[in-house]
XYZ file of C-alpha atoms in Angstrom:
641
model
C 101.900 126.411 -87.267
C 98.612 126.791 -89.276
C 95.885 129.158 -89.452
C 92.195 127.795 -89.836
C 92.003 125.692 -93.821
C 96.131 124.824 -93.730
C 97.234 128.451 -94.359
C 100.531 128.892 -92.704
C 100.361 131.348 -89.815
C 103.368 133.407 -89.998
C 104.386 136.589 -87.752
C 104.308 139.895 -89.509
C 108.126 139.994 -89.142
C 108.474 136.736 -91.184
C 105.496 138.290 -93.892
C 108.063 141.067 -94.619
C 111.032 138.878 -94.420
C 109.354 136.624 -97.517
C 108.286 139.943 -99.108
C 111.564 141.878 -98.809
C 113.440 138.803 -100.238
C 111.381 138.530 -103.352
C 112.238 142.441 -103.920
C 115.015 143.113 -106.650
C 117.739 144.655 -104.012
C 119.429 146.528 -107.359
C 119.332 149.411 -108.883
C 121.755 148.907 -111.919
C 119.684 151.593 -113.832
C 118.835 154.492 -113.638
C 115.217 155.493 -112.690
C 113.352 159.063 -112.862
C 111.023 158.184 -110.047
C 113.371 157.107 -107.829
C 115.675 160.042 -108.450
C 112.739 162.130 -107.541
C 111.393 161.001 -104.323
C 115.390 161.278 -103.130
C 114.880 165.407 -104.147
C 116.962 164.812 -107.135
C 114.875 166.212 -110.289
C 116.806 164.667 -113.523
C 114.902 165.960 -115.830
C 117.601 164.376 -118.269
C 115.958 160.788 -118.219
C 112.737 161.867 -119.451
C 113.593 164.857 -121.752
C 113.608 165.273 -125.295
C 110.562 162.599 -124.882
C 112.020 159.030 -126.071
C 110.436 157.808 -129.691
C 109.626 154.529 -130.864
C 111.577 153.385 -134.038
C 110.212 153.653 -137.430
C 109.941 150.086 -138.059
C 107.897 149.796 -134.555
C 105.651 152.281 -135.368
C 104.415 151.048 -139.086
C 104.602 147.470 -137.348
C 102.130 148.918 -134.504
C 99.824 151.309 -136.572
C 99.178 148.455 -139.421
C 98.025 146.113 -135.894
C 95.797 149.050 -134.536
C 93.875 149.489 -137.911
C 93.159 146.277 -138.039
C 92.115 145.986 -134.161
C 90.036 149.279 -134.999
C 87.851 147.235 -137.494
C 87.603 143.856 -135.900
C 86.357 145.908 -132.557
C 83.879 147.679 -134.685
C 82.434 145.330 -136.468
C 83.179 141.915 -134.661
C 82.560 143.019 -131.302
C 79.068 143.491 -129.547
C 79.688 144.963 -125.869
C 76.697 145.638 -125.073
C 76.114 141.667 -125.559
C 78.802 140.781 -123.666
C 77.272 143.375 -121.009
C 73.989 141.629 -121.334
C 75.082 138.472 -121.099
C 78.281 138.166 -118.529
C 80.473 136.468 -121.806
C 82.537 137.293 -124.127
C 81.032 135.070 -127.143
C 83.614 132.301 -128.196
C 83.459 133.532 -131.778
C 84.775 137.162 -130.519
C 87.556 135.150 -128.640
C 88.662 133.247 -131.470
C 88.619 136.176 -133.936
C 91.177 137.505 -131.933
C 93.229 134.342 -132.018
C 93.018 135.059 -135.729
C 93.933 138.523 -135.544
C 97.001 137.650 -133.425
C 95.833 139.432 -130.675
C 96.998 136.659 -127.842
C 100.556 137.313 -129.558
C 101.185 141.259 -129.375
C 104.038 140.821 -127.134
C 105.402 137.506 -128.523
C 108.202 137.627 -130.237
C 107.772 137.095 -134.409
C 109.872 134.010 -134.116
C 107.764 132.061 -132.002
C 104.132 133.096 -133.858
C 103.613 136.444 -132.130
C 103.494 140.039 -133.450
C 106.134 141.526 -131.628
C 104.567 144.861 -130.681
C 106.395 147.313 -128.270
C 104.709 147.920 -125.159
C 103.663 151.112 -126.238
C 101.354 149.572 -128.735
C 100.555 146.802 -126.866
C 98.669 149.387 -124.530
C 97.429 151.168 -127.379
C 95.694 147.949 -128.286
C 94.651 147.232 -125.058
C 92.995 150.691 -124.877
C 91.204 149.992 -128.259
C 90.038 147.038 -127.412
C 89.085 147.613 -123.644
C 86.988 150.956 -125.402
C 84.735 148.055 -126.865
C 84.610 146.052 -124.028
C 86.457 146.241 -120.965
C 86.273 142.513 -120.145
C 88.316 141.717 -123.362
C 90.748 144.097 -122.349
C 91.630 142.134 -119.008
C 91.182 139.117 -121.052
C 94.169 140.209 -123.169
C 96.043 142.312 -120.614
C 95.720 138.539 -117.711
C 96.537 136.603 -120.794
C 99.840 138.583 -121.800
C 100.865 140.824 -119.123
C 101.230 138.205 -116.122
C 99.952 135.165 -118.012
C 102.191 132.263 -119.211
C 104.260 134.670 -121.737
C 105.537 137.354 -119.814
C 107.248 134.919 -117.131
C 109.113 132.760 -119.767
C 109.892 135.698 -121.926
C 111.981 137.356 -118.614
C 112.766 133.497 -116.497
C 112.248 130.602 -118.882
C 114.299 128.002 -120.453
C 114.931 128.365 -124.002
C 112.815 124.739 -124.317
C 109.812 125.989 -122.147
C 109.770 129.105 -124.781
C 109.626 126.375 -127.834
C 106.911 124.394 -126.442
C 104.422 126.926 -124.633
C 105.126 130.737 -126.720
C 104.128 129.312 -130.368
C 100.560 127.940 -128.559
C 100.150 131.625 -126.615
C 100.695 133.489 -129.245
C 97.849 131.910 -131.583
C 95.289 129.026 -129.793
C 96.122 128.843 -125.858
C 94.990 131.454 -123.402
C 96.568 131.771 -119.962
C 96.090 132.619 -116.186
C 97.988 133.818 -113.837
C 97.115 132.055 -110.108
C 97.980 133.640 -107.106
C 95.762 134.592 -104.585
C 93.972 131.960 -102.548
C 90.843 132.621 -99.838
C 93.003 133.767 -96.768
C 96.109 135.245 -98.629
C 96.511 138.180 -101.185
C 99.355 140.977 -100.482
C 100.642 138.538 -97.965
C 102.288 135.657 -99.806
C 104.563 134.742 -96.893
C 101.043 132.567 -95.788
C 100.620 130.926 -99.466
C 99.071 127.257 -98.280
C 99.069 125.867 -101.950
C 102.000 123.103 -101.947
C 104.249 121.362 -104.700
C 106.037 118.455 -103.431
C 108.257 116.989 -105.065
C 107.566 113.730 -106.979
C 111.107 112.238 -107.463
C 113.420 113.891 -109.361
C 111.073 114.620 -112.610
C 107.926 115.965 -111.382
C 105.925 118.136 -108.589
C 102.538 117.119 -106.868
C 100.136 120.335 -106.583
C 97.506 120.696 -103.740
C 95.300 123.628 -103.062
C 93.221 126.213 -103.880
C 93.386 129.403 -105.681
C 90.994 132.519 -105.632
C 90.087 135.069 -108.494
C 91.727 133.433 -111.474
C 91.354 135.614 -114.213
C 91.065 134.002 -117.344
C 91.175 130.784 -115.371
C 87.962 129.426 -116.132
C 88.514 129.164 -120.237
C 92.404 129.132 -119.908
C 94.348 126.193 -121.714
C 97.931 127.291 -119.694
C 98.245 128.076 -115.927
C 100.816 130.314 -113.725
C 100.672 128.559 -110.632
C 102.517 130.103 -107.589
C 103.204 127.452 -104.834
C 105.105 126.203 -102.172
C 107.518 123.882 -102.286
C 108.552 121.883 -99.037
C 112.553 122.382 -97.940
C 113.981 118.942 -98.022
C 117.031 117.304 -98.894
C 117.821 118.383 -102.173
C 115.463 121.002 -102.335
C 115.757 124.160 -101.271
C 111.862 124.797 -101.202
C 110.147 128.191 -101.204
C 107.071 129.715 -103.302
C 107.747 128.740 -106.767
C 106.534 128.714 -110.094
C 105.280 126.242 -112.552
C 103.448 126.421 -115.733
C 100.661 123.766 -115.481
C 98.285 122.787 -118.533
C 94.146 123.560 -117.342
C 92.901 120.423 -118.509
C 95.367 118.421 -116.224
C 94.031 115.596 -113.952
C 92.847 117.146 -110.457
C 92.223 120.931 -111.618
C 89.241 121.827 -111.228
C 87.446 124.976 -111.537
C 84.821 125.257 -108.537
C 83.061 128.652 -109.818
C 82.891 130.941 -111.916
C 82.977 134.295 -109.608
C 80.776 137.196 -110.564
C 80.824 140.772 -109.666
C 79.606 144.403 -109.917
C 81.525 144.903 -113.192
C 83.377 143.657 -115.646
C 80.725 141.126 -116.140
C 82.233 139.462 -118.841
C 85.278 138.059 -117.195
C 86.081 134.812 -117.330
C 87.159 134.882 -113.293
C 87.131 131.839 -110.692
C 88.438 129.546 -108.205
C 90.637 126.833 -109.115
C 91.223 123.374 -107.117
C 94.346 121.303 -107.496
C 94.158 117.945 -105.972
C 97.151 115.885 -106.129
C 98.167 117.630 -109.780
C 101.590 116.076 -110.975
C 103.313 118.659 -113.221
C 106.656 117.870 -115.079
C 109.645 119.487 -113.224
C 110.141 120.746 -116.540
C 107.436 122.986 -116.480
C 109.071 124.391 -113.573
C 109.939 128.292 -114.186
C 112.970 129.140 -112.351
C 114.798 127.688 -109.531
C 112.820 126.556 -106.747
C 112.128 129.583 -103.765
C 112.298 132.472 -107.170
C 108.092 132.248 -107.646
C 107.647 135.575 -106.097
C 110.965 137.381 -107.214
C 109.105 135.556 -110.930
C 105.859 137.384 -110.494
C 106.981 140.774 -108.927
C 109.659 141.612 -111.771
C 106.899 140.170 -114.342
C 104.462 142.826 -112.694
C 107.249 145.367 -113.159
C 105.667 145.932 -117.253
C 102.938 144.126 -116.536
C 100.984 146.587 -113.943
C 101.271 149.302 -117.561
C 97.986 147.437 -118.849
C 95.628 148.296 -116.290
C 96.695 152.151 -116.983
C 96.440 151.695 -120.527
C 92.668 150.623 -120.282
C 92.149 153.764 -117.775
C 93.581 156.343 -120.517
C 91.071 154.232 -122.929
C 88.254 154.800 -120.403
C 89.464 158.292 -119.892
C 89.519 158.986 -123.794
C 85.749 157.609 -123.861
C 84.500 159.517 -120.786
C 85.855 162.585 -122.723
C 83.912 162.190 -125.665
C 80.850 161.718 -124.164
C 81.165 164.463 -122.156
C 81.777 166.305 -124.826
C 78.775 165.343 -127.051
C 76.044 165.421 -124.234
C 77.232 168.607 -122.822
C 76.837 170.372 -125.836
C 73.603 168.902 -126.674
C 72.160 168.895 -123.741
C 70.770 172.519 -122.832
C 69.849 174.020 -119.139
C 68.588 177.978 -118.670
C 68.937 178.970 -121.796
C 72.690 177.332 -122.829
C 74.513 174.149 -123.072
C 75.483 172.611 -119.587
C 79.443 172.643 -120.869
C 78.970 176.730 -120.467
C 77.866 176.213 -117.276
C 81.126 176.401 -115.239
C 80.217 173.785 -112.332
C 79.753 171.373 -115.497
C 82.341 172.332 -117.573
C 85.360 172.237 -114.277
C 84.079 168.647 -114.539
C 84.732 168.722 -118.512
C 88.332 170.663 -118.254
C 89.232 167.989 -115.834
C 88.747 165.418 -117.303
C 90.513 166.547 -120.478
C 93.581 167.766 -118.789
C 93.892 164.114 -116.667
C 93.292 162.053 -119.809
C 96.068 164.004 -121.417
C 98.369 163.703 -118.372
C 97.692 160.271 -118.052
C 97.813 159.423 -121.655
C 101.308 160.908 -121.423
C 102.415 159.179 -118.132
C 101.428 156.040 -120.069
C 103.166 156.314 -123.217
C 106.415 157.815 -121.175
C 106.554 154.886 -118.692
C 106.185 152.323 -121.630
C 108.793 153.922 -124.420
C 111.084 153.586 -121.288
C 110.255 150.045 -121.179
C 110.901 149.572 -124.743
C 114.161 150.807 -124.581
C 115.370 149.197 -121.648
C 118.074 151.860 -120.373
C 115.727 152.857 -117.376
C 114.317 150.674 -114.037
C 111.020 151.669 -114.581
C 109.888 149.610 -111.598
C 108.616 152.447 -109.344
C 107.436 154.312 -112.581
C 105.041 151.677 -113.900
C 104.088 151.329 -110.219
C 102.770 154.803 -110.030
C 101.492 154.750 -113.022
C 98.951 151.691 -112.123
C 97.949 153.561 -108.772
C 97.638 157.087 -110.777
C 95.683 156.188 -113.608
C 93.253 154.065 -111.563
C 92.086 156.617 -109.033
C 92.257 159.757 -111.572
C 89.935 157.025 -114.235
C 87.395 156.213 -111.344
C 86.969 160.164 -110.629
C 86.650 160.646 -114.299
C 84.276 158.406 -114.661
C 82.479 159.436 -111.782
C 82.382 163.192 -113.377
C 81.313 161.801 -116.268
C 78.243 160.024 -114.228
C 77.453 163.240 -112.931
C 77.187 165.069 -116.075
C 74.877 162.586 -117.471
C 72.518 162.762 -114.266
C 69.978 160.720 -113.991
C 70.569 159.405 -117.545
C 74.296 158.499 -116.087
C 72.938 156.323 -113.317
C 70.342 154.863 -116.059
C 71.612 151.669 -118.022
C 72.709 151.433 -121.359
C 69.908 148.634 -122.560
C 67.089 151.125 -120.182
C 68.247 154.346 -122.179
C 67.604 152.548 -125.608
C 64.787 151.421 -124.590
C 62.741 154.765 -124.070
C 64.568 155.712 -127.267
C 67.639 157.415 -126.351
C 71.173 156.939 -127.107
C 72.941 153.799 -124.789
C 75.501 155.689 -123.414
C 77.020 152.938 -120.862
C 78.406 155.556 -118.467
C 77.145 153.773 -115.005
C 78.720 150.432 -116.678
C 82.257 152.174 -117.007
C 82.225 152.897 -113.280
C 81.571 150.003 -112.438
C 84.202 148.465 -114.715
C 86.796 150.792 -113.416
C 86.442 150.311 -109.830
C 88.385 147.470 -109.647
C 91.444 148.733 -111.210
C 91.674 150.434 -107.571
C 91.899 146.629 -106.352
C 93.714 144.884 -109.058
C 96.903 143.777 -109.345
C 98.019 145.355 -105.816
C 95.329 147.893 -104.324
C 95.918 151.471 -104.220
C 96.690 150.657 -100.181
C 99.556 147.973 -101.427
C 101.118 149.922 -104.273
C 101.138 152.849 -101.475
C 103.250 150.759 -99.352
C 105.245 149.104 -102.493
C 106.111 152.318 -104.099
C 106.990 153.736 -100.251
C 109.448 150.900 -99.714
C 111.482 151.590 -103.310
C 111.402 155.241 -102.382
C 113.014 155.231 -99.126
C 115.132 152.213 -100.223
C 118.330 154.832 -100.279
C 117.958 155.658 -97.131
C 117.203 152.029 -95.402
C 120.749 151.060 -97.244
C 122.490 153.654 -95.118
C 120.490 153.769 -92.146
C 118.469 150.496 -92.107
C 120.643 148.707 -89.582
C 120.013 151.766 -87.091
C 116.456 151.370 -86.742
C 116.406 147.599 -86.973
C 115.976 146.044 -83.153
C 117.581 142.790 -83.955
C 121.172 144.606 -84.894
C 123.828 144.599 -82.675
C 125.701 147.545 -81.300
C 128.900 147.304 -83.490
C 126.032 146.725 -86.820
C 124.540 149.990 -85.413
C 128.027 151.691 -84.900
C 128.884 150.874 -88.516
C 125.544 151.999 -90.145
C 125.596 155.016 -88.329
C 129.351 155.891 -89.432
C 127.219 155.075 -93.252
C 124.266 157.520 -92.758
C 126.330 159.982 -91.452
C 128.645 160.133 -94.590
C 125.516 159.761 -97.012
C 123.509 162.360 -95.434
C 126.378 164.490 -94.933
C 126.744 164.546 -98.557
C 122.818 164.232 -99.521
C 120.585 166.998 -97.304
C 123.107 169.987 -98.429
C 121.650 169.486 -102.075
C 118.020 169.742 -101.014
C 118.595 173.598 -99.733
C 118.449 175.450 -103.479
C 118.311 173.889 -106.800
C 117.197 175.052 -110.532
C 113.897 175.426 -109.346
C 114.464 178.336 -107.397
C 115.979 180.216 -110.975
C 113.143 182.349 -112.901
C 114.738 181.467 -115.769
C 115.362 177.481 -115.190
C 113.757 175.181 -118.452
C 112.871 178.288 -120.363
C 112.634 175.603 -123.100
C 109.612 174.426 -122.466
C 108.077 178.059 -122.517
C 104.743 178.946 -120.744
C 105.293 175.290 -119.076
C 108.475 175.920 -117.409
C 107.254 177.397 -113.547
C 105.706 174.070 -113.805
C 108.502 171.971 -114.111
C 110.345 174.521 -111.635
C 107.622 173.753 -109.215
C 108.163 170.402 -109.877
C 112.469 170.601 -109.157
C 111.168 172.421 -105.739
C 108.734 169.973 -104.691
C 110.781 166.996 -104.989
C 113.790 168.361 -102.643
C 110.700 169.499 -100.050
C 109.332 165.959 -100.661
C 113.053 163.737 -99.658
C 113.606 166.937 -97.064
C 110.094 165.824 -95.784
C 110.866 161.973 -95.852
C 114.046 162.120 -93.932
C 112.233 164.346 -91.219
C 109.960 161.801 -90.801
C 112.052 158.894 -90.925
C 114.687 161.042 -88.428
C 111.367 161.278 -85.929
C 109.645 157.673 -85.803
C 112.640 156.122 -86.915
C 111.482 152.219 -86.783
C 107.672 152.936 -86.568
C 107.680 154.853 -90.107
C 106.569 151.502 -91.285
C 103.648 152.055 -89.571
C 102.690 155.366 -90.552
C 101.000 154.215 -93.721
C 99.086 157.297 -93.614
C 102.276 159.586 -94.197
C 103.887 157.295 -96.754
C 100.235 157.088 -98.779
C 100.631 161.084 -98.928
C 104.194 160.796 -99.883
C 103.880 158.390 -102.700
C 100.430 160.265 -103.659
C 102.354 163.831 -103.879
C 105.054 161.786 -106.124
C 102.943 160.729 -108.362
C 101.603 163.823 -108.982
C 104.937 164.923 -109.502
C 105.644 162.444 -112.507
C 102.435 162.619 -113.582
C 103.173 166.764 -114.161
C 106.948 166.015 -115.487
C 104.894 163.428 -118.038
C 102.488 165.904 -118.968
C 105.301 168.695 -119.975
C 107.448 166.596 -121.649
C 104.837 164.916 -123.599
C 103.522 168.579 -124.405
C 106.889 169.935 -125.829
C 107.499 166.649 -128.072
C 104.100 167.701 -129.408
C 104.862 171.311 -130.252
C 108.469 170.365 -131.647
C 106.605 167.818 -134.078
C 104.048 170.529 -134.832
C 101.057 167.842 -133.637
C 98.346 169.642 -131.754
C 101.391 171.795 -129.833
C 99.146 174.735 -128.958
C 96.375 172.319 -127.569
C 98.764 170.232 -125.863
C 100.621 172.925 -123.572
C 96.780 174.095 -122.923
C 96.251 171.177 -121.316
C 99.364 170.356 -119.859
C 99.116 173.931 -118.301
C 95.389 173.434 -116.893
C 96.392 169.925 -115.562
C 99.651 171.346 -114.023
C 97.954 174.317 -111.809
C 95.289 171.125 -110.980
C 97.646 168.939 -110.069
C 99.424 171.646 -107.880
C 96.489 172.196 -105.913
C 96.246 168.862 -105.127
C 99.845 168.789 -104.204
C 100.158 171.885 -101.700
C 97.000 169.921 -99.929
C 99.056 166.769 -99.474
C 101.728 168.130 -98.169
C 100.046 170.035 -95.268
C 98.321 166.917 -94.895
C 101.352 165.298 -93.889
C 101.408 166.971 -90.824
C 98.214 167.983 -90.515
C 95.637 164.655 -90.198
C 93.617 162.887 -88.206
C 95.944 159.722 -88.601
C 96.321 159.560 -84.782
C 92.483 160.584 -84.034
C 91.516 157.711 -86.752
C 93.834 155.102 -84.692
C 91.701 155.515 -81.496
C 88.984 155.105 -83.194
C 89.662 151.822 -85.108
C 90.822 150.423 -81.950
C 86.966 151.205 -80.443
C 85.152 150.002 -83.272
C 87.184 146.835 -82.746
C 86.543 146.903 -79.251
C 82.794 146.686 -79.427
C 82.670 150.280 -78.235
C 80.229 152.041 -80.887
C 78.137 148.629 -81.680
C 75.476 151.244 -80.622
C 75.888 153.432 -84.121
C 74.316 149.909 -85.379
C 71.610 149.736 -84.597
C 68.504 150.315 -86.306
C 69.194 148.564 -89.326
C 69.019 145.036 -90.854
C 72.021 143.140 -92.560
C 70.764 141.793 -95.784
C 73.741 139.608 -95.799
C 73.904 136.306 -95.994
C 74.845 133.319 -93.850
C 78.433 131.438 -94.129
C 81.887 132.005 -93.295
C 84.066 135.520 -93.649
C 86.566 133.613 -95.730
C 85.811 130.116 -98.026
C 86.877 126.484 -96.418
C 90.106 125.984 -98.708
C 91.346 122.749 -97.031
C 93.768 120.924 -99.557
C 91.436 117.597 -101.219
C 89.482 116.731 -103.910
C 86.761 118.494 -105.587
C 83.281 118.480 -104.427
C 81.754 120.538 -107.129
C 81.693 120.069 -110.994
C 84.464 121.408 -113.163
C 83.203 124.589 -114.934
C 86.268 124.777 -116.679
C 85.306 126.116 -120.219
C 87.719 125.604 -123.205
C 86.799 128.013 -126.083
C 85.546 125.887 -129.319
């Protein structure tokens, strides 16, 4: 059964079949986040701060300086700003700087860099211009390299690494007109060709780097037949390939220098060579790429975060009002001390998440995970701050503010840019859900066949023999821990209630998630509401654990120590506030209230609170035709010369 344009119609219990399948089920490392949202505060995994080696470093460093200069004096981004396009002699100075390569390995052509300088480049060079960063970060972080580095053949790494790290830039295509977080419906097909070879139909939406990429990701499904076991899958398919077509080049609010479209395949034959992974393993492929790859979108928001600081810091000191500068003026400077204290936190969530990476002894799944939904809500209210600072010379454009002689400050432009790291690579409403399902994975283990309505009675009998041995060992430890000692972490000094507060919160967090899942039981999936506020007060939780941890490495080392556990204190006592609110939130909404209302507004029953306006919108459908065929519009397909 189809919906309207061939997209399979599927029932939401199949949609979280497909989804749960493509999940990795195992936890055969340890993981700090997960530890914490089950009450258990190991403090162990995190603390003394992991380093990068020596050799890493120098490797790194000598990269960044030479980033530093080709972003200062190569790159234009008020240009690109200007004109919606990164110029092709920007793009191929950073072929020549090795900058498609960072995370190639030396012995196909690539630098090598660790992922913690890796998002220290993408930082620099998203500071210049943000549409180069998610040039980079599409091209690397879920492109063509990061797929064959974890699932490819050893041949597949010959032939396509050596022309990513240098010449060939690649896109990562996913997402089609009537599906996003809901691959279960993906409509693009692959069928098989013979034994050697795959025929690709269909369209895909919001290619990023697709319009000027030489190597795509394709995600698409491959009919079950004899001798195929079928399922979403994953090839590597080369741009200029008879029957791809790109059909537009999409434009939007901000980054206007992304190189974003929609891409047609009409009866594509790729080489079941190119083929990455068994047939049915796309999405498995693309959520365990996104697992690292989600750390680039935070390491452009502490970039943003680093930028919004300084310019606070410049105008508000400049900038006088009754007699003083604005920054003494303490509804200005909250905005100022905030925005400090979260670029430190998240600076330190970033580099903490990504040293784990590097060294591999951690799942850092639900870690990177929150650190992609809490760096791109704390960089939009930064940047927002920031706007309001500026005033009406925030809201003012760059190119206007020169103009009448002043200094273009692009601080509208960066909100704009940073909105749609809130969207990207799983909204904040799908990484609330994502991170929800990993955190109360424990207890669906135990207790999942209880709740399930298709389970028999003996299933039910057995699970519940489970949950009662689990819990029986489990809920006892959530009563008292270290937290509760005055004297717990005294190592880390002045920081220490903080991290006590943080031991606390985590056992009232799981003692708050097994109450809820103990009173809606198979509707907590449906509470999204709750399980947003429990994810949101967990990040908040590793974002704080981050902070103090990244402040004592600093004082140990003797680097800005004193000024670190400032602002590790200052974002603490912030962060708490915000904590204390979520959890009375999670009993105290309107979720229930908002329900009733949704269901009116869908009903037709408040059409009356419309009226009195016009909708400038335009005509044509909700959602694009995407019926499989062959192109009707010219290719704007754009290789860089």
């Amino acid at each position: 059964m189809t919906a309207p344009h061939g997209t399979p119609k599927v029932s939401e219990r199949e949609a979280r079949r497909v989804a749960e399948a493509a999940r990795e089920q195992d936890w055969r490392k340890p993981s700090f986040a997960k530890e914490l949202f089950l009450g258990r505060f190991r403090l162990d995994l995190i603390h003394p701060h992991p380093l990068p080696a020596t050799e890493d470093v120098e490797r790194g460093e000598a990269f960044l300086a030479k980033l530093r200069d080709f972003c200062e004096t190569k790159i234009d981004g008020a240009l690109i700003e200007r004109e919606s396009r990164i110029p092709d002699e920007v793009i191929n100075g950073l072929k020549e700087l090795g900058a498609l390569g960072m995370k190639i390995d030396t012995k196909y052509g690539g630098l090598g860099l660790t992922q913690v300088y890796y998002n220290k480049a993408l930082a620099l060079a998203g500071s210049a211009s943000p549409a180069i960063g998610a040039l980079l970060s599409a091209h690397q972080s879920i492109g063509v390299p990061q797929p064959l580095k974890l699932f490819g053949t050893q041949e597949q790494r010959d032939t396509f690494l050596p022309r990513c790290a240098r010449t060939d830039i690649s896109a990562f295509l996913l997402t089609e007109p009537d599906v996003g977080s809901d691959p279960a419906r993906l409509a693009t097909s692959a069928v098989p060709d013979g034994e050697d070879a795959y025929v690709l139909d269909g369209v895909k939406l919001w290619t990023t780097n697709g319009v000027v990429a030489d190597l795509l990701v394709v995600m698409a499904r491959v009919p079950k037949s004899e001798g195929h076991k079928g399922g979403i899958t994953a090839f590597v398919v080369e741009a200029d390939s008879p029957g791809v077509t790109v059909e537009n080049r999409n434009a939007f609010m901000g980054l206007r220098g992304i190189e974003n479209g929609v891409t047609r395949f009409h009866q594509v034959r790729v080489p079941a060579a190119h083929r990455i992974g068994p047939e049915g393993a796309g999405l498995k492929i693309a959520l365990t790429t996104l697992n690292t790859g989600r750390l680039s979108l935070p390491a452009m928001c502490v970039g943003a975060g680093k930028w919004c600081l300084k310019i606070a810091r410049e105008w508000s000191a400049a900038r006088e009002q009754w007699g003083k500068p604005i920054a003494r003026h303490e509804a200005v400077g909250s905005k100022i001390s905030f925005i400090a204290a979260t670029t430190f936190a998240l600076e330190a969530v970033l580099d903490l998440s990504s040293q784990m990476a590097d060294e591999d002894r951690n799942d850092i799944r639900i870690e990177a995970a929150l650190a992609k939904l809490y760096g791109s809500e704390m960089a939009w209210l930064m940047a927002d701050e920031l706007v309001q600072i500026r005033g009406g010379r925030g809201f003012e454009t760059a190119d206007s503010l020169a103009a009448r002689g002043e200094r273009a400050v692009p601080a509208e432009q960066i909100l704009r840019d940073l909105r749609i790291n809130r969207i990207f690579e799983g909204s904040t409403e799908i990484m609330h859900l994502l991170i929800a399902r990993e955190a109360v994975d424990a207890h669906l283990s135990v207790a999942g066949d209880l709740i399930d309505p298709d389970k028999k009675l003996p299933d039910k009998a057995k699970a519940g023999a489970n949950a009662a041995a689990f819990y029986a060992r489990w809920l006892p430890k959530l009563l008292s821990g270290p937290g509760q000692l005055p004297n717990s972490y005294s190592e880390f000094g002045d920081l220490a209630q903080h991290i006590r507060y943080v031991e606390r919160s985590a056992r009232k967090l799981a003692r708050s998630t097994f109450y809820a899942m103990s009173r809606w039981q198979g509707r907590m999936e449906t509470k999204q509401g709750f399980l947003g506020r429990i994810v949101d007060i967990g990040a908040e939780l590793f974002a704080m654990s981050a902070a103090c941890v990244r402040a004592e490495l600093l004082r140990t080392t003797g680097d800005h120590g004193r000024e670190a556990h400032q602002l590790a204190d200052v974002f603490c006592r912030q962060a708490r506030i915000r904590v204390d609110e979520l959890f009375e939130r999670l009993w105290a909404n309107t979720d229930d209230l908002d329900r009733k209302v949704v269901t009116g507004v869908l009903a037709g029953s408040y059409t009356w609170l419309e009226e009195g306006v016009v909708d400038p919108s335009g005509e044509g459908p909700w959602i694009a035709d995407a019926t499989p065929g062959p192109a009707k519009r010219d290719n704007v397909h754009r290789p860089i010369r």
